[in-house]
CSV table of C-alpha atoms in Angstrom, one decimal:
chain,number,residue,atom,x,y,z
A,1,UNK,CA,-51.5,98.2,162.3
A,2,UNK,CA,-49.3,98.4,159.2
A,3,UNK,CA,-50.4,97.8,155.6
A,4,UNK,CA,-49.0,94.2,155.7
A,5,UNK,CA,-51.3,93.2,158.6
A,6,UNK,CA,-54.3,95.0,157.0
A,7,UNK,CA,-53.7,93.0,153.8
A,8,UNK,CA,-53.3,89.8,155.8
A,9,UNK,CA,-56.5,90.2,157.6
A,10,UNK,CA,-58.3,91.1,154.4
A,11,UNK,CA,-56.9,87.9,152.8
A,12,UNK,CA,-58.0,85.8,155.7
A,13,UNK,CA,-61.4,87.3,155.5
A,14,UNK,CA,-61.7,86.4,151.8
A,15,UNK,CA,-60.5,82.8,152.4
A,16,UNK,CA,-62.8,82.4,155.3
A,17,UNK,CA,-65.7,83.6,153.2
A,18,UNK,CA,-64.9,81.1,150.4
A,19,UNK,CA,-64.5,78.2,152.8
A,20,UNK,CA,-67.8,79.1,154.5
A,21,UNK,CA,-69.6,79.2,151.1
A,22,UNK,CA,-68.1,75.9,150.2
A,23,UNK,CA,-69.1,74.4,153.5
A,24,UNK,CA,-72.7,75.4,153.0
A,25,UNK,CA,-72.7,74.5,149.3
A,26,UNK,CA,-73.8,70.9,150.0
A,27,UNK,CA,-76.9,69.5,151.6
A,28,UNK,CA,-77.9,66.3,153.1
A,29,UNK,CA,-81.7,66.1,152.7
A,30,UNK,CA,-84.1,66.1,155.6
A,31,UNK,CA,-85.8,62.9,154.5
A,32,UNK,CA,-89.2,64.7,154.7
A,33,UNK,CA,-90.9,65.1,151.3
A,34,UNK,CA,-93.0,68.0,152.6
A,35,UNK,CA,-89.9,70.0,153.5
A,36,UNK,CA,-87.6,69.2,150.5
A,37,UNK,CA,-90.2,69.0,147.6
A,38,UNK,CA,-93.2,70.8,146.3
A,39,UNK,CA,-96.1,69.4,144.2
A,40,UNK,CA,-95.8,70.1,140.5
A,41,UNK,CA,-99.4,69.4,139.6
A,42,UNK,CA,-102.5,67.6,140.8
A,43,UNK,CA,-102.1,67.7,144.6
A,44,UNK,CA,-105.1,65.4,145.0
A,45,UNK,CA,-103.1,62.7,143.3
A,46,UNK,CA,-100.1,63.1,145.7
A,47,UNK,CA,-100.3,61.4,149.1
A,48,UNK,CA,-97.7,61.9,151.8
A,49,UNK,CA,-97.4,60.0,155.1
A,50,UNK,CA,-98.0,61.9,158.3
A,51,UNK,CA,-94.2,61.9,159.1
A,52,UNK,CA,-93.3,63.0,155.5
A,53,UNK,CA,-91.1,60.0,154.9
A,54,UNK,CA,-93.1,58.2,152.2
A,55,UNK,CA,-95.0,59.6,149.2
A,56,UNK,CA,-97.2,58.1,146.5
A,57,UNK,CA,-98.2,59.4,143.0
A,58,UNK,CA,-101.5,58.4,141.4
A,59,UNK,CA,-102.5,58.2,137.8
A,60,UNK,CA,-106.1,57.9,136.7
A,61,UNK,CA,-108.2,59.1,133.8
A,62,UNK,CA,-108.4,62.5,135.4
A,63,UNK,CA,-104.7,63.2,135.9
A,64,UNK,CA,-101.2,62.1,136.7
A,65,UNK,CA,-99.1,63.9,139.2
A,66,UNK,CA,-95.6,65.0,140.0
A,67,UNK,CA,-93.3,66.7,142.6
A,68,UNK,CA,-90.0,68.6,142.4
A,69,UNK,CA,-87.2,69.6,144.8
A,70,UNK,CA,-87.3,73.1,146.3
A,71,UNK,CA,-83.6,73.5,145.6
A,72,UNK,CA,-81.5,73.2,142.4
A,73,UNK,CA,-78.2,71.4,142.4
A,74,UNK,CA,-74.9,71.3,140.4
A,75,UNK,CA,-73.2,68.0,140.9
A,76,UNK,CA,-73.7,65.4,143.7
A,77,UNK,CA,-75.5,62.1,144.3
A,78,UNK,CA,-79.2,61.5,144.6
A,79,UNK,CA,-80.8,58.3,145.8
A,80,UNK,CA,-84.5,57.4,145.9
A,81,UNK,CA,-86.2,54.2,146.9
A,82,UNK,CA,-89.1,53.5,144.5
A,83,UNK,CA,-91.8,50.8,144.2
A,84,UNK,CA,-93.2,50.8,140.8
A,85,UNK,CA,-96.8,50.5,139.6
A,86,UNK,CA,-97.9,46.9,140.1
A,87,UNK,CA,-100.0,44.6,137.9
A,88,UNK,CA,-101.0,45.6,134.3
A,89,UNK,CA,-99.3,49.0,134.0
A,90,UNK,CA,-99.0,49.1,130.2
A,91,UNK,CA,-98.9,52.7,128.9
A,92,UNK,CA,-97.9,54.3,132.2
A,93,UNK,CA,-94.6,56.1,132.6
A,94,UNK,CA,-92.9,56.9,135.9
A,95,UNK,CA,-90.1,59.4,135.3
A,96,UNK,CA,-87.5,60.1,138.0
A,97,UNK,CA,-85.0,62.7,136.8
A,98,UNK,CA,-82.9,65.8,137.2
A,99,UNK,CA,-83.7,68.7,134.9
A,100,UNK,CA,-82.6,72.3,134.3
A,101,UNK,CA,-85.0,75.1,133.6
A,102,UNK,CA,-83.3,76.5,130.5
A,103,UNK,CA,-84.5,76.2,126.9
A,104,UNK,CA,-81.2,74.4,126.0
A,105,UNK,CA,-82.0,72.1,128.9
A,106,UNK,CA,-79.9,69.4,130.6
A,107,UNK,CA,-81.5,66.3,131.9
A,108,UNK,CA,-80.5,63.0,133.6
A,109,UNK,CA,-83.5,60.7,133.2
A,110,UNK,CA,-84.8,57.4,134.6
A,111,UNK,CA,-88.0,56.4,132.9
A,112,UNK,CA,-89.8,53.3,134.0
A,113,UNK,CA,-92.0,52.0,131.1
A,114,UNK,CA,-95.2,50.3,132.2
A,115,UNK,CA,-95.8,46.7,131.1
A,116,UNK,CA,-98.4,44.0,130.6
A,117,UNK,CA,-98.8,41.7,133.6
A,118,UNK,CA,-96.1,39.0,133.9
A,119,UNK,CA,-93.7,40.9,131.5
A,120,UNK,CA,-90.4,42.3,132.7
A,121,UNK,CA,-90.2,46.0,133.5
A,122,UNK,CA,-88.2,48.2,131.1
A,123,UNK,CA,-86.0,50.9,132.5
A,124,UNK,CA,-85.0,53.6,130.0
A,125,UNK,CA,-82.3,56.1,130.7
A,126,UNK,CA,-81.6,59.2,128.7
A,127,UNK,CA,-79.3,62.3,128.9
A,128,UNK,CA,-79.9,65.7,127.5
A,129,UNK,CA,-77.0,68.1,127.2
A,130,UNK,CA,-77.3,71.6,125.8
A,131,UNK,CA,-80.8,70.9,124.7
A,132,UNK,CA,-80.2,67.7,122.8
A,133,UNK,CA,-81.1,64.1,123.9
A,134,UNK,CA,-81.5,61.0,121.7
A,135,UNK,CA,-79.2,59.1,124.0
A,136,UNK,CA,-81.6,56.4,125.1
A,137,UNK,CA,-80.6,53.1,126.6
A,138,UNK,CA,-83.0,50.4,127.8
A,139,UNK,CA,-82.5,47.4,130.1
A,140,UNK,CA,-84.7,44.8,131.6
A,141,UNK,CA,-84.6,44.9,135.4
A,142,UNK,CA,-83.4,41.6,136.9
A,143,UNK,CA,-86.1,41.7,139.7
A,144,UNK,CA,-89.7,42.6,140.0
A,145,UNK,CA,-89.6,46.3,140.9
A,146,UNK,CA,-93.3,46.3,141.9
A,147,UNK,CA,-92.9,43.8,144.8
A,148,UNK,CA,-90.6,45.9,147.0
A,149,UNK,CA,-88.6,49.2,147.1
A,150,UNK,CA,-85.3,49.4,145.2
A,151,UNK,CA,-82.8,52.3,145.2
A,152,UNK,CA,-82.3,54.3,142.0
A,153,UNK,CA,-79.3,56.6,142.1
A,154,UNK,CA,-77.4,59.2,140.1
A,155,UNK,CA,-73.8,60.2,140.7
A,156,UNK,CA,-73.0,63.4,138.8
A,157,UNK,CA,-69.7,65.1,138.9
A,158,UNK,CA,-67.3,66.9,136.5
A,159,UNK,CA,-66.0,63.6,135.3
A,160,UNK,CA,-69.0,61.3,134.7
A,161,UNK,CA,-72.7,60.6,135.2
A,162,UNK,CA,-73.3,57.1,136.7
A,163,UNK,CA,-76.8,55.6,136.8
A,164,UNK,CA,-77.2,53.0,139.5
A,165,UNK,CA,-79.8,50.4,140.6
A,166,UNK,CA,-79.3,49.1,144.1
A,167,UNK,CA,-75.7,50.5,143.9
A,168,UNK,CA,-75.0,48.6,140.6
A,169,UNK,CA,-73.9,50.9,137.8
A,170,UNK,CA,-76.2,50.4,134.8
A,171,UNK,CA,-75.0,53.3,132.7
A,172,UNK,CA,-72.0,55.6,132.5
A,173,UNK,CA,-71.8,58.9,130.5
A,174,UNK,CA,-68.3,60.4,130.7
A,175,UNK,CA,-67.3,64.0,130.3
A,176,UNK,CA,-65.6,64.1,126.9
A,177,UNK,CA,-66.1,67.9,126.7
A,178,UNK,CA,-62.5,68.3,125.6
A,179,UNK,CA,-63.4,66.4,122.5
A,180,UNK,CA,-66.5,68.4,121.7
A,181,UNK,CA,-69.1,66.1,123.3
A,182,UNK,CA,-71.8,67.9,125.2
A,183,UNK,CA,-71.9,67.2,129.0
A,184,UNK,CA,-74.2,68.7,131.7
A,185,UNK,CA,-71.8,70.8,133.7
A,186,UNK,CA,-73.0,74.4,133.8
A,187,UNK,CA,-76.7,74.3,134.5
A,188,UNK,CA,-78.2,73.5,137.9
A,189,UNK,CA,-80.9,71.0,138.0
A,190,UNK,CA,-83.9,70.1,140.2
A,191,UNK,CA,-84.9,66.6,141.2
A,192,UNK,CA,-88.3,65.6,139.9
A,193,UNK,CA,-90.7,62.6,139.8
A,194,UNK,CA,-93.8,62.3,137.6
A,195,UNK,CA,-96.4,59.7,136.8
A,196,UNK,CA,-98.2,60.1,133.6
A,197,UNK,CA,-100.0,58.7,130.5
A,198,UNK,CA,-97.4,57.7,127.9
A,199,UNK,CA,-99.4,55.1,126.1
A,200,UNK,CA,-98.7,56.7,122.7
A,201,UNK,CA,-95.2,55.2,122.9
A,202,UNK,CA,-94.2,53.6,126.2
A,203,UNK,CA,-95.2,50.0,125.9
A,204,UNK,CA,-94.3,48.1,122.7
A,205,UNK,CA,-94.0,51.4,120.8
A,206,UNK,CA,-97.6,52.5,121.8
A,207,UNK,CA,-99.3,49.2,120.8
A,208,UNK,CA,-100.4,48.5,124.4
A,209,UNK,CA,-102.7,51.2,125.7
A,210,UNK,CA,-103.6,51.9,129.3
A,211,UNK,CA,-106.4,49.8,130.6
A,212,UNK,CA,-108.1,52.2,133.0
A,213,UNK,CA,-110.2,49.4,134.6
A,214,UNK,CA,-106.9,48.3,136.2
A,215,UNK,CA,-106.4,51.7,137.8
A,216,UNK,CA,-105.7,53.8,139.7
A,217,UNK,CA,-102.0,53.3,139.1
A,218,UNK,CA,-99.8,54.1,142.1
A,219,UNK,CA,-96.1,54.4,142.5
A,220,UNK,CA,-94.4,54.8,145.9
A,221,UNK,CA,-91.3,56.6,147.1
A,222,UNK,CA,-89.3,56.6,150.3
A,223,UNK,CA,-85.8,56.9,151.9
A,224,UNK,CA,-84.5,59.5,149.5
A,225,UNK,CA,-81.2,61.2,150.0
A,226,UNK,CA,-79.9,64.3,148.2
A,227,UNK,CA,-76.2,64.9,148.9
A,228,UNK,CA,-75.4,67.6,146.3
A,229,UNK,CA,-74.2,71.1,145.8
A,230,UNK,CA,-77.0,73.6,146.3
A,231,UNK,CA,-77.0,76.2,143.5
A,232,UNK,CA,-76.2,79.7,144.8
A,233,UNK,CA,-75.5,81.3,141.4
A,234,UNK,CA,-71.7,80.6,141.3
A,235,UNK,CA,-70.6,77.3,139.8
A,236,UNK,CA,-67.1,77.4,141.1
A,237,UNK,CA,-68.2,76.5,144.6
A,238,UNK,CA,-69.8,73.4,143.2
A,239,UNK,CA,-66.7,72.4,141.2
A,240,UNK,CA,-64.5,72.3,144.2
A,241,UNK,CA,-63.2,68.9,145.4
A,242,UNK,CA,-63.4,68.7,149.2
A,243,UNK,CA,-64.6,66.4,152.0
A,244,UNK,CA,-68.0,68.1,151.6
A,245,UNK,CA,-68.2,68.0,147.8
A,246,UNK,CA,-66.9,64.4,148.0
A,247,UNK,CA,-68.2,63.4,144.6
A,248,UNK,CA,-65.6,65.7,142.9
A,249,UNK,CA,-62.7,63.8,144.5
A,250,UNK,CA,-60.5,61.7,142.3
A,251,UNK,CA,-61.9,58.5,143.8
A,252,UNK,CA,-65.1,59.2,142.0
A,253,UNK,CA,-63.7,60.2,138.6
A,254,UNK,CA,-64.2,56.7,137.2
A,255,UNK,CA,-65.7,53.3,138.1
A,256,UNK,CA,-63.9,51.1,140.5
A,257,UNK,CA,-62.9,47.6,139.4
A,258,UNK,CA,-65.9,45.9,141.1
A,259,UNK,CA,-68.2,48.5,139.6
A,260,UNK,CA,-66.8,47.8,136.1
A,261,UNK,CA,-67.5,44.1,136.5
A,262,UNK,CA,-71.2,44.8,137.5
A,263,UNK,CA,-71.5,47.3,134.7
A,264,UNK,CA,-70.3,44.8,132.1
A,265,UNK,CA,-72.7,42.2,133.6
A,266,UNK,CA,-75.7,44.5,133.2
A,267,UNK,CA,-74.8,45.4,129.6
A,268,UNK,CA,-74.2,41.7,128.7
A,269,UNK,CA,-77.3,40.2,130.2
A,270,UNK,CA,-79.9,42.9,130.6
A,271,UNK,CA,-79.4,45.6,127.9
A,272,UNK,CA,-82.1,45.6,125.2
A,273,UNK,CA,-81.4,48.9,123.4
A,274,UNK,CA,-78.3,51.1,123.1
A,275,UNK,CA,-78.5,54.2,120.9
A,276,UNK,CA,-74.8,53.7,120.2
A,277,UNK,CA,-75.6,50.5,118.4
A,278,UNK,CA,-78.5,51.9,116.3
A,279,UNK,CA,-76.8,52.6,113.0
A,280,UNK,CA,-80.1,52.7,111.2
A,281,UNK,CA,-81.4,55.4,113.4
A,282,UNK,CA,-78.3,57.6,113.0
A,283,UNK,CA,-77.7,56.6,109.3
A,284,UNK,CA,-74.3,55.1,110.1
A,285,UNK,CA,-73.2,58.4,111.7
A,286,UNK,CA,-73.3,57.5,115.4
A,287,UNK,CA,-72.9,60.3,118.0
A,288,UNK,CA,-69.2,61.0,118.8
A,289,UNK,CA,-69.3,59.7,122.4
A,290,UNK,CA,-70.2,56.3,121.1
A,291,UNK,CA,-66.6,55.7,119.9
A,292,UNK,CA,-65.0,57.1,123.2
A,293,UNK,CA,-64.3,55.2,126.4
A,294,UNK,CA,-67.1,54.9,128.9
A,295,UNK,CA,-64.8,54.8,131.9
């Protein structure tokens, strides 16, 4: 075998190794909470069905509870069906989010703020990038999220982060890193869910406290899907666009025309707070991304 053939076989080996690593970079979750997640705290307040397909978190005067994914991810899409705490849930907070484990953390947050009975539920979203947040948006949900399960999703790729409710985009945060705007793109994140006492701020700025006689407070989860790049220590495999890492394909670099129409509908009829409109808070010096395109 001459040097050319040796070099060719060596090159083929390298390419095969890269393709293999790319092919195993993504995961479609098992659908079993016991296999894909571990309990963060208070296992007595976490209840999982015998088949592992449904899970509840409980909050009472003793404790809240939480769980987190066994794996960490860099880009992908996550979906979780959630039924929120029913009745008078004032002061409770159900958080469903992705978070890194570094001091200058990245986060992609859904936070469901408990409410007084008969009042609409508030969904707050937030994004931390390189350790800084203060990017809250709030909407009223257009349905009662305590009566049935609804899907809450995040699409996260190199181009954008899209928050979705039942496939309707409610928020978009674009990657304007080329203009100096922080964007979560380097740190892998785990998927977590927690239920806890937030009555110092969650409902009417902390005016409405938890009524423990209405407890215990229970939130339910089912039918989750994690289709994301599993962190193996090398970000380049997660940045590749392929049929496996489909979220990095050009088709998902911006909202589609129908998605834009839904997005505008949410912002027109259901948004109640946008940090990009809070000049008083930022002393007329809004964050840079507020003046840049959302899609």
